[in-house]
Short mmCIF file of C-alpha atoms in Angstrom, two decimals:
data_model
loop_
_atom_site.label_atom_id
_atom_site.label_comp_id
_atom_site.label_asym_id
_atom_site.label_seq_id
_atom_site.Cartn_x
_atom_site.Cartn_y
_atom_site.Cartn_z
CA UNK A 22 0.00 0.00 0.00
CA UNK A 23 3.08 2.06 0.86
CA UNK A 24 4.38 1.97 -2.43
CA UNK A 25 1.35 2.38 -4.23
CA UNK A 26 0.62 5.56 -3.05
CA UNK A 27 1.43 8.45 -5.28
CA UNK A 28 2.01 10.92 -3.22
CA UNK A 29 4.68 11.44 -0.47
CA UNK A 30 4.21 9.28 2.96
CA UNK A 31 6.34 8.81 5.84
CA UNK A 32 6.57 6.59 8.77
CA UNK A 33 7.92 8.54 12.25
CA UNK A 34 8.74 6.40 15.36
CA UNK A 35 7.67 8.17 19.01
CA UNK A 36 11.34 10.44 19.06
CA UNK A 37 10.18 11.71 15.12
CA UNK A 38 12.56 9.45 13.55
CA UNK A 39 11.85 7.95 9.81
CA UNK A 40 11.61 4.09 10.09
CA UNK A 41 9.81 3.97 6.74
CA UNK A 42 8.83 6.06 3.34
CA UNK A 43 7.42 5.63 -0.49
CA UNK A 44 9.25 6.45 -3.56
CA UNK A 45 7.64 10.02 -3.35
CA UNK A 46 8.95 10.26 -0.04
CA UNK A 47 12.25 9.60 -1.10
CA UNK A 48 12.50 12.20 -4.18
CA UNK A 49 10.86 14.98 -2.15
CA UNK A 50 13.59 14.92 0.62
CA UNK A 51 16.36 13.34 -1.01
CA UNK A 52 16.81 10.08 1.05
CA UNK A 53 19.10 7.18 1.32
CA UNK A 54 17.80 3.56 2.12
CA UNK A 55 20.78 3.72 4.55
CA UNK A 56 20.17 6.32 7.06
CA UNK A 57 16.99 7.29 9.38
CA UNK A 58 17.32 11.26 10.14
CA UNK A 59 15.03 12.70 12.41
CA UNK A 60 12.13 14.86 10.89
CA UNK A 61 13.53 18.01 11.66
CA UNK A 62 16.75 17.33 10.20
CA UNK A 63 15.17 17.50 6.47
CA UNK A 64 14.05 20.15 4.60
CA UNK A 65 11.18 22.16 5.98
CA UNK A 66 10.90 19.38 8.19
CA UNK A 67 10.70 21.76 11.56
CA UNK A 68 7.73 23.42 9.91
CA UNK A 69 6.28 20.34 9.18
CA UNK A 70 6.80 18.67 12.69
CA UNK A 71 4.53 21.41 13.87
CA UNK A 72 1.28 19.03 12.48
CA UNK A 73 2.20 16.57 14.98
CA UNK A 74 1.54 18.71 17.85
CA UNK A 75 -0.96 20.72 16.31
CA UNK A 76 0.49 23.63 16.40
CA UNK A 77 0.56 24.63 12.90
CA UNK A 78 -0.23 28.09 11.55
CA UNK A 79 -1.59 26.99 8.36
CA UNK A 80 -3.35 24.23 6.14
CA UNK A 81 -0.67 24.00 3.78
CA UNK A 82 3.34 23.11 3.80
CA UNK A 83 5.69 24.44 1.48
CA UNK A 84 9.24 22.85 1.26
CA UNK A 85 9.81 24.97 -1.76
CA UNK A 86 8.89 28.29 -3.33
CA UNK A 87 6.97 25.98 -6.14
CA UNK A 88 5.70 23.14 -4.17
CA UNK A 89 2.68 23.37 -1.66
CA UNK A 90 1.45 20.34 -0.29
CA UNK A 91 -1.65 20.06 2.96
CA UNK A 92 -0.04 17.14 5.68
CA UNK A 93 -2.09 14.50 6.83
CA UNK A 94 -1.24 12.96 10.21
CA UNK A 95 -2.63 10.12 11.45
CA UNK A 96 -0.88 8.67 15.28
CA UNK A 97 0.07 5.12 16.05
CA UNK A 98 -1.00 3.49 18.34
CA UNK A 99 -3.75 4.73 21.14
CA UNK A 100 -1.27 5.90 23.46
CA UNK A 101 -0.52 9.34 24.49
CA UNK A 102 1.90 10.43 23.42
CA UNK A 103 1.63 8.21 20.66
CA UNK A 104 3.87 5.19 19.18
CA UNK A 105 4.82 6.99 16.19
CA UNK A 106 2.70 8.98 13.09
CA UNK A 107 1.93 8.50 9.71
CA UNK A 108 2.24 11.46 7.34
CA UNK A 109 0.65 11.54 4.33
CA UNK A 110 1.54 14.73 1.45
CA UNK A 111 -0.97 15.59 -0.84
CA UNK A 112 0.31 17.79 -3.55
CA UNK A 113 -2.01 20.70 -3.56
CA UNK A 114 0.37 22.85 -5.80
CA UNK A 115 -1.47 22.50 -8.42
CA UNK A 116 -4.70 23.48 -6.65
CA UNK A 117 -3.08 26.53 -5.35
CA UNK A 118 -2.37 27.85 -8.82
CA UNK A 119 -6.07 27.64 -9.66
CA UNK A 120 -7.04 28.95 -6.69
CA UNK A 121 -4.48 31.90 -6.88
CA UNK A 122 -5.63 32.51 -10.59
CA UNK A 123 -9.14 32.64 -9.35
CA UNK A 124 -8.83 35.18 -6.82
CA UNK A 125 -6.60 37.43 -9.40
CA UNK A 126 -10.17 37.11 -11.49
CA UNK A 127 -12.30 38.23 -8.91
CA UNK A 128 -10.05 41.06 -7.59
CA UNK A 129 -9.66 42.27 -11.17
CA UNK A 130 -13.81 42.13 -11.70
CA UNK A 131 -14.42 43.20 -8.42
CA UNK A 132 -11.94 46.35 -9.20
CA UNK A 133 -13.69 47.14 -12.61
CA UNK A 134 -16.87 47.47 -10.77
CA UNK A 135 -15.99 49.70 -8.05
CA UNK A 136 -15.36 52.51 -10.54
CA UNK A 137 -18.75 52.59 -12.09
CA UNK A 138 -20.32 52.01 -8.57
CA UNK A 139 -18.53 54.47 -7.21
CA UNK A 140 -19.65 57.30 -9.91
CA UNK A 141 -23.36 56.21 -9.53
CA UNK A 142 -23.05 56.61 -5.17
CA UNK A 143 -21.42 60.15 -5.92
CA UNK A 144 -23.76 61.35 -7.92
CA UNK A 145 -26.90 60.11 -6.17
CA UNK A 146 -25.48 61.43 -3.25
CA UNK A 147 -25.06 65.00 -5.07
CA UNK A 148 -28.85 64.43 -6.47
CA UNK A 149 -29.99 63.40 -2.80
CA UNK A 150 -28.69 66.96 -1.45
CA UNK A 151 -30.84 69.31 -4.07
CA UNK A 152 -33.93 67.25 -2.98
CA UNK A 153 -34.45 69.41 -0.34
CA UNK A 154 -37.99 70.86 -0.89
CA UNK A 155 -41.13 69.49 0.91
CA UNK A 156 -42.59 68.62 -2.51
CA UNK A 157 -40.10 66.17 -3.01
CA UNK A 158 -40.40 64.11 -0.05
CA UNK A 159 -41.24 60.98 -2.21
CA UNK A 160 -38.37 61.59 -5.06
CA UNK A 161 -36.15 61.59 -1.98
CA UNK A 162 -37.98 58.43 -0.04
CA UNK A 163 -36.55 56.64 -3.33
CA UNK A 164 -33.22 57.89 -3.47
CA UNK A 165 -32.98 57.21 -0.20
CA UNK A 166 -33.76 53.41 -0.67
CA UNK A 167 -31.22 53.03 -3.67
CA UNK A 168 -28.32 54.45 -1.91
CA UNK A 169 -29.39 52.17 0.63
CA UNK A 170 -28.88 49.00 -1.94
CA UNK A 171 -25.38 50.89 -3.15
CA UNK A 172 -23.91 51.06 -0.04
CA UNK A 173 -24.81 47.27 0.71
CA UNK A 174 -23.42 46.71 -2.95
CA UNK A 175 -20.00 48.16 -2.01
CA UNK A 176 -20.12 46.75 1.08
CA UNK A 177 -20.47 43.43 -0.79
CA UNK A 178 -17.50 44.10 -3.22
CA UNK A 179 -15.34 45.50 -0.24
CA UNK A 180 -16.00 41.65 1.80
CA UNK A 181 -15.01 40.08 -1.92
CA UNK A 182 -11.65 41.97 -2.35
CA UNK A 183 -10.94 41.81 1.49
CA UNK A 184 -11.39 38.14 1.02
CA UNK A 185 -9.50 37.16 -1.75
CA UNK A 186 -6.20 39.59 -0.67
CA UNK A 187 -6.11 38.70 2.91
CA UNK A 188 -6.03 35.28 2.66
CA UNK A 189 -2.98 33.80 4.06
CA UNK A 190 -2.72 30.96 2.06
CA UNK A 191 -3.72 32.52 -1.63
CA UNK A 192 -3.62 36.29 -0.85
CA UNK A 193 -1.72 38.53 -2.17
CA UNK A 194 -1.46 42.01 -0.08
CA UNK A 195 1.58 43.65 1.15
CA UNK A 196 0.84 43.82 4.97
CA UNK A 197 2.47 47.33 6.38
CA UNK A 198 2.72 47.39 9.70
CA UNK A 199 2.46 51.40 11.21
CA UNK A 200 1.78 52.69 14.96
CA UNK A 201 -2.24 52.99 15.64
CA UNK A 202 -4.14 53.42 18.35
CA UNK A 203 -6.49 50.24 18.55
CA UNK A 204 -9.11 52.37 20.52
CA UNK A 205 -9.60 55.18 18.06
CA UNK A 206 -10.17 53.00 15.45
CA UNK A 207 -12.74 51.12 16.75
CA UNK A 208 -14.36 54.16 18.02
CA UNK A 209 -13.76 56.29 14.64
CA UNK A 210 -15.43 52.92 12.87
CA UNK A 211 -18.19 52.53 14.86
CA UNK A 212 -19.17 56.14 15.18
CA UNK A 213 -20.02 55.99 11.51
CA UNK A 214 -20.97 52.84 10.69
CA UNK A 215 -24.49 53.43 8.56
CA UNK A 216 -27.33 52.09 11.25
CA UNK A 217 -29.67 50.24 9.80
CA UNK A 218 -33.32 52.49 9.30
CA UNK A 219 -34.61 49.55 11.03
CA UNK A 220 -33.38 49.14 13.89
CA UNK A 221 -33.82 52.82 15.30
CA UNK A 222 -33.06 52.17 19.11
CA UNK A 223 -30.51 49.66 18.93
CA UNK A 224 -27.97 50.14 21.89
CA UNK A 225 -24.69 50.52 21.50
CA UNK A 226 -21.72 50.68 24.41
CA UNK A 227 -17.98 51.37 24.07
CA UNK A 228 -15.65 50.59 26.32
CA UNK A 229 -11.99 51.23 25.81
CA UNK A 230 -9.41 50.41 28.75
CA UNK A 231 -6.71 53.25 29.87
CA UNK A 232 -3.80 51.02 29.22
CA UNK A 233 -4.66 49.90 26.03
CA UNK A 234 -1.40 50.71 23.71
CA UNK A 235 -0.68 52.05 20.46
CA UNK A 236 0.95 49.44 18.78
CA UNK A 237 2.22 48.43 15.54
CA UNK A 238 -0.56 46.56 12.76
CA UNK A 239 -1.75 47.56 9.18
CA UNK A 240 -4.03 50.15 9.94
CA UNK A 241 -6.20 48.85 6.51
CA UNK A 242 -6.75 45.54 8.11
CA UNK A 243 -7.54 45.51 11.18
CA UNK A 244 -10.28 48.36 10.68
CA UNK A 245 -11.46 45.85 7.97
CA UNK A 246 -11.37 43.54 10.67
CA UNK A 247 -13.35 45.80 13.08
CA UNK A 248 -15.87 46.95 10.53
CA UNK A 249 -16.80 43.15 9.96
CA UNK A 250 -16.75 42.24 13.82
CA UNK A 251 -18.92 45.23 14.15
CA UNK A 252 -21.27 44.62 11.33
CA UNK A 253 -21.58 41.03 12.19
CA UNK A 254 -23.02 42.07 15.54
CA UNK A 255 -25.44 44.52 14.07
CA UNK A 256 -27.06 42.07 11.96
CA UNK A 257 -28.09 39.35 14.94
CA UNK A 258 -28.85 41.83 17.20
CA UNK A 259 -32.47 42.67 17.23
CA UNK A 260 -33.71 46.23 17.71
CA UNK A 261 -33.80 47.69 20.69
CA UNK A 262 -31.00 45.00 22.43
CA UNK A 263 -27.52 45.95 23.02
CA UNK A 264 -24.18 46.17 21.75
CA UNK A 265 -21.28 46.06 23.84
CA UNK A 266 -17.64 46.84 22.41
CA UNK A 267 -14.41 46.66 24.76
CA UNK A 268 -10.81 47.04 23.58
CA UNK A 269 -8.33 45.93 26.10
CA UNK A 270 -4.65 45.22 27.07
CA UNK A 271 -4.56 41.31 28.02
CA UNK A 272 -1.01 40.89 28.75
CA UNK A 273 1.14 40.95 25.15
CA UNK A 274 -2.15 41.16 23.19
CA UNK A 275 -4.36 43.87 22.73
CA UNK A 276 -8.25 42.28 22.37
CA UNK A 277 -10.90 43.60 20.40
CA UNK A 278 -14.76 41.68 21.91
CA UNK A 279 -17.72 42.37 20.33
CA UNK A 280 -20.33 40.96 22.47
CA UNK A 281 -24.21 40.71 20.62
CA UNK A 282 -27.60 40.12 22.18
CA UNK A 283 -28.51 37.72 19.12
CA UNK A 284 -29.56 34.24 18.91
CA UNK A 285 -26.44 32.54 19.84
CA UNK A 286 -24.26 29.91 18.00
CA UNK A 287 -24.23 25.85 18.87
CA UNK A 288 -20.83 24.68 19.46
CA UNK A 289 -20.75 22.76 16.69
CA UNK A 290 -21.49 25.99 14.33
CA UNK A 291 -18.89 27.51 16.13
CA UNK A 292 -15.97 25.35 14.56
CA UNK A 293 -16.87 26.69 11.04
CA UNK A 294 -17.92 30.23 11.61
CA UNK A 295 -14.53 31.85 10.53
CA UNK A 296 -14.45 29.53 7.15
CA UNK A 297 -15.01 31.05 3.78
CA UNK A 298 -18.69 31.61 2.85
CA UNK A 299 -20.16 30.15 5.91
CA UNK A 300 -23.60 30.79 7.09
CA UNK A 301 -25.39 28.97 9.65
CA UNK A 302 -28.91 27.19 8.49
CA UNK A 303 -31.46 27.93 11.01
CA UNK A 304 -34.68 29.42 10.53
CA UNK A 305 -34.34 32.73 12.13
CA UNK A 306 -31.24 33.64 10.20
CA UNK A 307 -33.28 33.20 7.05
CA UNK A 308 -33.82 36.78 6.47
CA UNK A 309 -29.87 38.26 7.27
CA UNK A 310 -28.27 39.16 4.37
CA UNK A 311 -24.66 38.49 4.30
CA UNK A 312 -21.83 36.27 1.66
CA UNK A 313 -20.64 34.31 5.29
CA UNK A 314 -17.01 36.60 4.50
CA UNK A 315 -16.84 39.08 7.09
CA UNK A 316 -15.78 36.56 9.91
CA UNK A 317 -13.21 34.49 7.68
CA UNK A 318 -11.83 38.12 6.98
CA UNK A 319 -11.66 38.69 10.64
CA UNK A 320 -9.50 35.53 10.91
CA UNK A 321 -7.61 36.27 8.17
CA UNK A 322 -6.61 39.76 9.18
CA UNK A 323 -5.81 37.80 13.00
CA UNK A 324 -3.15 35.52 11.14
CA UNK A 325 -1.55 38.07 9.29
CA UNK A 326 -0.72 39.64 12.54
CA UNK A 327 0.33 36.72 14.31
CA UNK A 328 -2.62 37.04 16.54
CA UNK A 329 -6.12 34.94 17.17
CA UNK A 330 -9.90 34.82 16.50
CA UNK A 331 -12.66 33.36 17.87
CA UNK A 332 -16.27 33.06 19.59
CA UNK A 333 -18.23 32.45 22.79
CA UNK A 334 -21.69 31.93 22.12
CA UNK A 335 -24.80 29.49 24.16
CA UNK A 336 -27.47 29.45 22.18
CA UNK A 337 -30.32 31.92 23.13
CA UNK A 338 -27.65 33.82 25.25
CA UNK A 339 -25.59 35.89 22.33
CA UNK A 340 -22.26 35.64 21.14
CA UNK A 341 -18.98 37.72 21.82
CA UNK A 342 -16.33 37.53 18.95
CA UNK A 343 -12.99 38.45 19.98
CA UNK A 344 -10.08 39.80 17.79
CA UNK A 345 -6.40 39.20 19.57
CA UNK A 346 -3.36 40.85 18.13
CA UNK A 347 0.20 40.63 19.81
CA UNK A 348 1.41 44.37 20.72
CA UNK A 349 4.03 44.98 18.57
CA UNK A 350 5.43 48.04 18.69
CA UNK A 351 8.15 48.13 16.01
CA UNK A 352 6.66 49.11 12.61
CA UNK A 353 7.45 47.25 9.40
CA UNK A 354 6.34 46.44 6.02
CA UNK A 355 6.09 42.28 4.58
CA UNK A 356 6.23 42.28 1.24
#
């Protein structure tokens, strides 16, 4: 079975040492019959020894600049720690140039319709400022209600972008790192975040700690990442319930929670929420709009930074989404 296997497998013994491997195996990290080196003695192998413990930072390994392959680990024996692992290498290289090709498409469409879109929202907006007169409170109740639809459109095409150029694995944005202050953001963003004409007397609370820090991140992604958290919360939360935002220093990390009064997620939602496109199915989220981006862009903008995502929710008790970024203070530019 070993040898029939086309892609890459190896055979580790409990101290990470090869005891076995496939002709793939052998190619990909140049071994002899005659020797057993430890996993981190090969190429890329520390990076890859992280999948044993689980403490990998992404889905994918790359030994090489043009080879990208997603690890499979399976443990020996029901011991812990184990006997020993099996690692299996599927070569998603191949994949990843679709996928990368893809998301070039989208960003390029997404780009060509953000200059039209924009012209039509500046000039409505011009239009909606000479309707003034009492006599044209019904022109203006329908401008009104399309600038309402072109603001969720750009919104839309915003999430799309955000999505395809944050993604660690297939994005492509240079990440610039400058000093911000965390708390002004989230304040500045909130402050003018479009309310919904619905939901007149929803409640909203700020709280930002004194020793919160300006620190180093790319001031483009994390408010992306706010304005999403934010959002999010606004569309579960039903009128006249409460918002509550807190930004605080939690020893090296500075925390961004967005706590809703909504409906509250199941734990076993909760392990997809931050995936791409992912909406929960239950009745009374029917009628929320959304592309299930804004949280996988939260995550996305969490990685980037070195820092964390995730959610507390009990079902009929709300949800609080958190946003964890180490305080760095030293600003830089990835390219």
């Amino acid at each position: 079975m070993l040898r029939a296997t086309p892609f890459p497998v190896i055979l580790l013994n409990a101290d990470q040492q090869l005891t076995a491997w496939n002709a793939p195996a052998r190619d990909l990290f140049t071994l002899n019959d005659d020797t057993q080196p430890n996993l981190t003695a090969l190429p890329g192998g520390e990076h890859l020894s992280r999948w044993l413990t689980g403490t990998q930072d992404t889905l994918e390994w790359a030994p090489s600049e043009d080879r990208r392959y997603r690890p499979y680990v399976t443990p020996v024996g029901e011991a812990d720690p184990p006997q020993g692992w099996v690692i299996f290498l599927r070569d998603t290289t191949e994949i990843q140039h679709l996928v990368r090709s893809q998301a070039e498409y989208i960003r390029l469409i997404s780009h060509d319709l953000r200059t039209p879109l924009t012209s039509v929202v500046g000039f409505a907006s011009m239009l909606q400022q000479l309707l003034t007169g009492d006599d044209q409170a019904r022109p203006r109740y329908f401008l009104n209600k399309i600038l309402s639809g072109l603001n969720v459109l750009t919104g839309l095409l915003e999430n799309i972008q955000d999505a395809g150029r944050f993604d660690p694995e297939t994005g492509f944005y240079d990440m610039s790192r400058t000093l911000c202050d965390p708390g002004e953001i989230v304040q500045r963003i909130i402050k003018n975040y479009p309310m919904p004409a619905d939901k007149p007397d929803l409640q909203v609370k700020v709280t930002v700690d004194e020793d919160v820090p300006v620190f180093a991140a790319d001031t483009n992604m994390l408010e992306r990442a706010v304005s999403n958290l934010f959002d999010n919360a606004v569309k579960y939360t039903p009128n006249g319930s409460a918002i509550d935002v807190r930004v605080q220093r939690f020893g090296d990390e500075v925390i961004i929670a967005v706590r809703d009064s909504g409906y509250g997620i199941t734990p076993e939602d909760q392990q997809r929420l931050f995936q791409r496109h992912t909406r929960i199915a239950r009745q009374e989220f029917k009628k929320i709009k959304g592309t299930g981006l804004g949280l996988f862009i939260v995550r996305s903008v969490a990685r980037h930074h070195g820092g964390r995502a995730w959610v507390e929710s009990e079902p009929g008790q709300g949800s609080c989404f958190y946003l964890a970024l180490p305080v760095v203070t030293r600003p830089t530019r990835q390219d």
